[in-house]
PDB file of C-alpha atoms in Angstrom:
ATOM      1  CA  UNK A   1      67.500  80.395 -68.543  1.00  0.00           C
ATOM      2  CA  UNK A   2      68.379  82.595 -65.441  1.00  0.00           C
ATOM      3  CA  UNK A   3      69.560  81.101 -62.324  1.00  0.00           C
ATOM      4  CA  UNK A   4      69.605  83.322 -58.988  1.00  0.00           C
ATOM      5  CA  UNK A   5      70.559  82.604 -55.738  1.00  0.00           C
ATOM      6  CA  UNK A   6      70.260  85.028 -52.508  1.00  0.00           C
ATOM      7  CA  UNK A   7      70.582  85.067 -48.726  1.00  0.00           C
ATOM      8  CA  UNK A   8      69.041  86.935 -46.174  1.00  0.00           C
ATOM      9  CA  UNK A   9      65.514  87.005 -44.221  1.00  0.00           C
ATOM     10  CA  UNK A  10      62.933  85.065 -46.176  1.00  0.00           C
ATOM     11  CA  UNK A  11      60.650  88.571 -46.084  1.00  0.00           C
ATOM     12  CA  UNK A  12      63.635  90.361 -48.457  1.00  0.00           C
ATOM     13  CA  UNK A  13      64.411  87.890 -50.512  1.00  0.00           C
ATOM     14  CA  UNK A  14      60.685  87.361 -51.214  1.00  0.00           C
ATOM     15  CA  UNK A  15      60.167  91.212 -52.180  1.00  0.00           C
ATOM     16  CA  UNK A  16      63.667  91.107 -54.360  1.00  0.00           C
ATOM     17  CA  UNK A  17      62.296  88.048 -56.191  1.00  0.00           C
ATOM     18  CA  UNK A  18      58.842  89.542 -56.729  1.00  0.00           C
ATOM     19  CA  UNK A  19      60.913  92.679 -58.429  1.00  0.00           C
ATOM     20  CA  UNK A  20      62.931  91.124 -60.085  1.00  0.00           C
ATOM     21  CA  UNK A  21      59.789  88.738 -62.022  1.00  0.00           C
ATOM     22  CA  UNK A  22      57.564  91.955 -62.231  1.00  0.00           C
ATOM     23  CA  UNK A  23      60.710  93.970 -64.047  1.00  0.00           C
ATOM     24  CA  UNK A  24      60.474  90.459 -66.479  1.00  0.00           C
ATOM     25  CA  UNK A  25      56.401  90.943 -67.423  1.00  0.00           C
ATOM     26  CA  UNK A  26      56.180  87.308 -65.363  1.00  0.00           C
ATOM     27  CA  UNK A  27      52.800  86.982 -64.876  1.00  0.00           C
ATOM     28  CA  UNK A  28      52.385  86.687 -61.584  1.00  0.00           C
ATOM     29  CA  UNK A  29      48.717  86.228 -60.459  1.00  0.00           C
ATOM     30  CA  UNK A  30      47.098  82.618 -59.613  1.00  0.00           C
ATOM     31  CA  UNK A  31      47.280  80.075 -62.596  1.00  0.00           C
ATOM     32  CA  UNK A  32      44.302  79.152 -63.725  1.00  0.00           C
ATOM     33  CA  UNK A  33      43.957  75.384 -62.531  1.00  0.00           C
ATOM     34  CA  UNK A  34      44.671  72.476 -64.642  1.00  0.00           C
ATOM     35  CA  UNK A  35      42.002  71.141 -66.719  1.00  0.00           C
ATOM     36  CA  UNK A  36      41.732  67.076 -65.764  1.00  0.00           C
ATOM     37  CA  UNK A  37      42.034  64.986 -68.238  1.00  0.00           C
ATOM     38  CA  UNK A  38      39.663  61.463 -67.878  1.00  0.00           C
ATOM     39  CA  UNK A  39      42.722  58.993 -67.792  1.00  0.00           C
ATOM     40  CA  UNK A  40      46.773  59.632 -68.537  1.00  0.00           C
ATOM     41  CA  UNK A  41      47.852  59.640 -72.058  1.00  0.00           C
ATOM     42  CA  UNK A  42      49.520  56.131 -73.487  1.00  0.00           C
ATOM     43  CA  UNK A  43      52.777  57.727 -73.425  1.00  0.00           C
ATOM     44  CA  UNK A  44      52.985  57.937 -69.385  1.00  0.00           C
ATOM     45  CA  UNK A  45      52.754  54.200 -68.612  1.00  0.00           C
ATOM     46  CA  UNK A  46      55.485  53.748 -71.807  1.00  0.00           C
ATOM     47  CA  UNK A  47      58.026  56.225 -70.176  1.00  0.00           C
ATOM     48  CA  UNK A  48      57.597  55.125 -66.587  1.00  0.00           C
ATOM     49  CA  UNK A  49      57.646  51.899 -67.859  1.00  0.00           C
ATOM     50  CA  UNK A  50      60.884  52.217 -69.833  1.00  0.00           C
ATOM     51  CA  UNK A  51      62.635  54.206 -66.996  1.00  0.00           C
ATOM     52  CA  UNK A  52      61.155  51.442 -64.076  1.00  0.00           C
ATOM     53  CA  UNK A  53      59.772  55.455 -62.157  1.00  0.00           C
ATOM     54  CA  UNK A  54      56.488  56.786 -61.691  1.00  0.00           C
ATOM     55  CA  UNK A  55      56.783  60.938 -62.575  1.00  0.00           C
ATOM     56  CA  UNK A  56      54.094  63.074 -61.530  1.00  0.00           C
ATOM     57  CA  UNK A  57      51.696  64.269 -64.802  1.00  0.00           C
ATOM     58  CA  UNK A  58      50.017  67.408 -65.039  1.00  0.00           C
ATOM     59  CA  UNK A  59      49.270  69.882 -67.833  1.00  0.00           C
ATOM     60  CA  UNK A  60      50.419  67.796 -70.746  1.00  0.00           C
ATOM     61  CA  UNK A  61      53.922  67.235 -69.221  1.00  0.00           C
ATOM     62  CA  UNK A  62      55.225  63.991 -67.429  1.00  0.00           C
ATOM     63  CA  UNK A  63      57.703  65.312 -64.821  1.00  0.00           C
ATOM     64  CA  UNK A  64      60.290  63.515 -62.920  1.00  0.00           C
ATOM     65  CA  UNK A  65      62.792  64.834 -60.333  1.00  0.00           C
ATOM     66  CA  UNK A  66      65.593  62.272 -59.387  1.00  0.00           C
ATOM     67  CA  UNK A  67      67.614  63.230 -56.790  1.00  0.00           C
ATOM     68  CA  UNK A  68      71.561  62.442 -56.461  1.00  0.00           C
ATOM     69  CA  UNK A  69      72.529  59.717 -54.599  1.00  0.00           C
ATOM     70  CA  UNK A  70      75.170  61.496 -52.520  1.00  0.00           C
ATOM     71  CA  UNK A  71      73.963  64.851 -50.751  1.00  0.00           C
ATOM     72  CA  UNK A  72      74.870  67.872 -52.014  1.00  0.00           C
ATOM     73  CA  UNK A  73      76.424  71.136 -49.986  1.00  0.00           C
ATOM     74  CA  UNK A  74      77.860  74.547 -50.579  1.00  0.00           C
ATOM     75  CA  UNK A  75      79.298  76.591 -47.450  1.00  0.00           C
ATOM     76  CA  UNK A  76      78.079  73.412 -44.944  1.00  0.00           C
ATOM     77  CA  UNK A  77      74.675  73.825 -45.895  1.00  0.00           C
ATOM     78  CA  UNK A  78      72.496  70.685 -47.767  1.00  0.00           C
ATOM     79  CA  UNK A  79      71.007  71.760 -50.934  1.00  0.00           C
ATOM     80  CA  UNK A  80      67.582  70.017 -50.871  1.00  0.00           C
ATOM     81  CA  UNK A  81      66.991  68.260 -54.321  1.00  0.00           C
ATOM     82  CA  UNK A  82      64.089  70.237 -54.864  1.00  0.00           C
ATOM     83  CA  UNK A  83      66.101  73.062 -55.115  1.00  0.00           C
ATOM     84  CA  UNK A  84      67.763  72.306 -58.221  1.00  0.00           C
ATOM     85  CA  UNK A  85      70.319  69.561 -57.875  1.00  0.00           C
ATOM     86  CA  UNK A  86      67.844  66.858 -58.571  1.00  0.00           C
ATOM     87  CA  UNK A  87      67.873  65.426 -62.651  1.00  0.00           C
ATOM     88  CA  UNK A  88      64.823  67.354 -63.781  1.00  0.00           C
ATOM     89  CA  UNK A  89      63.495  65.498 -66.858  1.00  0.00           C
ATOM     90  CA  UNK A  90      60.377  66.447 -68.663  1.00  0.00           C
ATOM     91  CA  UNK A  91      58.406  64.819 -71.309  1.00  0.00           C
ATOM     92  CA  UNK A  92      55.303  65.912 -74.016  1.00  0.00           C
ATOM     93  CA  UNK A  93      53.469  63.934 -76.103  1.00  0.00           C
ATOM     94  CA  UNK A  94      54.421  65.275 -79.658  1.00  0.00           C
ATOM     95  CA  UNK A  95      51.869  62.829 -81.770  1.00  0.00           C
ATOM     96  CA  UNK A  96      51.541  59.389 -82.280  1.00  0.00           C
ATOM     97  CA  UNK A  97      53.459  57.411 -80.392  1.00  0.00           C
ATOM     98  CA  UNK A  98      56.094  60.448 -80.369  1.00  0.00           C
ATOM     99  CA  UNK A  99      57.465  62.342 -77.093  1.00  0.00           C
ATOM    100  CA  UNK A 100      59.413  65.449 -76.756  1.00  0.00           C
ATOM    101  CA  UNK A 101      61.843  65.693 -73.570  1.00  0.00           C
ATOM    102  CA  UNK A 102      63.909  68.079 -72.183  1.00  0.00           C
ATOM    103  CA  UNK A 103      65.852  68.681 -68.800  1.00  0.00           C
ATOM    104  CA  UNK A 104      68.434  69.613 -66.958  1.00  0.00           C
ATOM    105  CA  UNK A 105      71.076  66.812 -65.665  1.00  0.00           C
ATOM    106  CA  UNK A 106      72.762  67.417 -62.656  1.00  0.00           C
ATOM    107  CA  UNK A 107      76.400  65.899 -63.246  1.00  0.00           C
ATOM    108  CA  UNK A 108      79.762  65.629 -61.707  1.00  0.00           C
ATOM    109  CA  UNK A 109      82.676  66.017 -64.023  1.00  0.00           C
ATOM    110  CA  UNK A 110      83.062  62.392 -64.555  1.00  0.00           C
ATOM    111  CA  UNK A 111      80.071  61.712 -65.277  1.00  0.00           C
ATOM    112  CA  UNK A 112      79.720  64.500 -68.170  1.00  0.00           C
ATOM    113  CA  UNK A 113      80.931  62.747 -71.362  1.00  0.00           C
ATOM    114  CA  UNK A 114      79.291  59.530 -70.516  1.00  0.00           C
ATOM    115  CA  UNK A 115      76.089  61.388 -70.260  1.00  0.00           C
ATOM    116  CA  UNK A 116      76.995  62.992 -73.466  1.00  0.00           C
ATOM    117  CA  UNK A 117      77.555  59.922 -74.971  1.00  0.00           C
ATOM    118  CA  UNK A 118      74.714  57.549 -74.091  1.00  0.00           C
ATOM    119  CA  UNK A 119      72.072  60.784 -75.149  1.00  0.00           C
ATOM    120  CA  UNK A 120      74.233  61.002 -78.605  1.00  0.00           C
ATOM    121  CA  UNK A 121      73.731  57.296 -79.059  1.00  0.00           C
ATOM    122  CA  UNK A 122      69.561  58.057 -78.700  1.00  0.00           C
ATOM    123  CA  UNK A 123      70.072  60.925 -80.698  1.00  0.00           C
ATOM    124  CA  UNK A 124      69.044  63.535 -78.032  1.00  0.00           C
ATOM    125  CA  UNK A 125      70.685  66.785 -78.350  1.00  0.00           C
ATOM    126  CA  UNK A 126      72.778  68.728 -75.438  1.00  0.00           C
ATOM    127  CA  UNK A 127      71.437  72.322 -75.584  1.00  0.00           C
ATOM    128  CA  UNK A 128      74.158  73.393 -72.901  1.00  0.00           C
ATOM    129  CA  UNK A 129      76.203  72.823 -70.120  1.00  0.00           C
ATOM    130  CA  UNK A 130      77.256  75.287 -67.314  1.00  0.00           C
ATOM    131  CA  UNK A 131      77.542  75.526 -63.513  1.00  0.00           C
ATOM    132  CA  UNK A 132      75.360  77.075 -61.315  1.00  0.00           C
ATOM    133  CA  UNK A 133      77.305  77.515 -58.328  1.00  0.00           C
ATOM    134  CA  UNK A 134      80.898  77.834 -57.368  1.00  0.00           C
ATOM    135  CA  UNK A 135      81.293  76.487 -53.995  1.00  0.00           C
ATOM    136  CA  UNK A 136      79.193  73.495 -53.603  1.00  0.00           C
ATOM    137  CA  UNK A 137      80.524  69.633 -52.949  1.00  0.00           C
ATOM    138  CA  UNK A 138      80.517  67.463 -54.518  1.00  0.00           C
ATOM    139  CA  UNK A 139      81.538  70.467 -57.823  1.00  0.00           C
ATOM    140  CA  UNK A 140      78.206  69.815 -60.263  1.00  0.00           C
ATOM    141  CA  UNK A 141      77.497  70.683 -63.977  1.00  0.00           C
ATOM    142  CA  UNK A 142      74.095  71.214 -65.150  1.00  0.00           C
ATOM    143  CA  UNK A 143      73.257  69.808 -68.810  1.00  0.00           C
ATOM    144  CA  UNK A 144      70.564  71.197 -70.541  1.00  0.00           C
ATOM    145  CA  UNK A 145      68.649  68.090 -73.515  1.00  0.00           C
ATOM    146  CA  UNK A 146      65.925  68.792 -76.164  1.00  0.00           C
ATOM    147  CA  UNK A 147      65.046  64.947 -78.234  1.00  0.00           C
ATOM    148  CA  UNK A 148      61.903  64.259 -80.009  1.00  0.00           C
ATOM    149  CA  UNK A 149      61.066  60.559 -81.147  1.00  0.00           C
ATOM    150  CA  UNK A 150      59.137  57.293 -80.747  1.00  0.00           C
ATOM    151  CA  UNK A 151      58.206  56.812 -77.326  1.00  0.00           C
ATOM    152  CA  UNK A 152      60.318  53.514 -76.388  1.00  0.00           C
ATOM    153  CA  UNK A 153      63.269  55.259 -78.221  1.00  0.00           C
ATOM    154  CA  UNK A 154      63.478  58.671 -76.553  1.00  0.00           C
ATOM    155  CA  UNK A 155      62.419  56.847 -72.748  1.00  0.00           C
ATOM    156  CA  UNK A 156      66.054  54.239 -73.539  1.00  0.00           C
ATOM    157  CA  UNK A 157      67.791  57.532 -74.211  1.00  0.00           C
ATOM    158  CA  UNK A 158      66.834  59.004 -71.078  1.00  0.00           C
ATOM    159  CA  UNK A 159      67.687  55.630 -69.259  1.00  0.00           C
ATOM    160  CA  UNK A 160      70.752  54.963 -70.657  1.00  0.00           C
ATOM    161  CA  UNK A 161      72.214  58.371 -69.668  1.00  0.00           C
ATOM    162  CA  UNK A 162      70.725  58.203 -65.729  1.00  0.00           C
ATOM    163  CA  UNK A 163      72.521  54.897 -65.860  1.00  0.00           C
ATOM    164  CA  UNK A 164      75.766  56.779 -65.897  1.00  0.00           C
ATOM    165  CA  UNK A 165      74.592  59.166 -63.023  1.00  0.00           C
ATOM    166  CA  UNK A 166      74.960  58.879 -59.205  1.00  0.00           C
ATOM    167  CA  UNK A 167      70.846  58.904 -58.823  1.00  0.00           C
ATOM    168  CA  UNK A 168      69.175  57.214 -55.627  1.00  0.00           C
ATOM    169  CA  UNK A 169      66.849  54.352 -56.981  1.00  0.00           C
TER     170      UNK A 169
END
């Protein structure tokens, strides 16, 4: 992963960004668009079922972005949840009645080892866990997951630990 963050007119930070991706062999022309599948896969309803949230599916990959309850700030400025302080939480169907997930968890420090905890208990792993920023309010900690299993049991792992999070409904 590599997190940035600039300031200055929208114009320059536009060109530094486009650099910085062509320097990285990003492809950066139009994706081609999604092909549209006839109906959802089973394993949408089961995971917005489990977590009582309707994600937005596209490409294979159920997405949902939950933002914090409490706003979040860095030098008197509100960081929109869309710009990375919202749980991002991802799943793929990987067979069966089998899902894949992964995200990123948006934590404060007390809420970091019960996170931990609940994802251990549904046997999801923590891939890593690092700041992003150094001045914002209230301080946050992003975790990285990876978990593959049953539907029903990787959706109550994913529950259990936004349970323990400060998350709007």
């Amino acid at each position: 992963y590599m997190h940035y963050m600039g300031r200055g007119r929208a114009e320059e930070l536009a060109k530094s960004l486009k650099n910085a991706l062509s320097a990285s062999r990003t492809p950066l022309g139009k994706p081609a668009p999604a092909a549209k599948a006839s109906s959802e896969p089973a394993f949408v309803e089961e995971v917005e079922r489990v977590l009582g949230r309707k994600g937005a599916f596209g490409g294979g990959v159920l997405a949902f972005g939950i933002p914090r309850r409490e706003a979040v700030t860095m030098n008197g400025m509100t960081i929109a949840p869309a710009m990375g302080v919202a749980e991002g939480i991802n799943f793929q169907e990987a067979g069966p009645g089998r899902v894949a997930t992964t995200g990123d968890f948006v934590l404060t420090s007390d809420e970091v080892n019960p996170v931990i905890s609940a994802l251990q208990d549904h046997h999801i792993l923590v891939t890593a866990l690092h700041t992003h920023m150094l001045v914002e309010q209230p301080r946050l900690f992003f975790m990285h997951v990876w978990g593959t299993g049953a539907t029903d049991d990787v959706a109550e792992g994913i529950k259990a630990a936004l349970a323990r999070i400060s998350v709007k409904p």
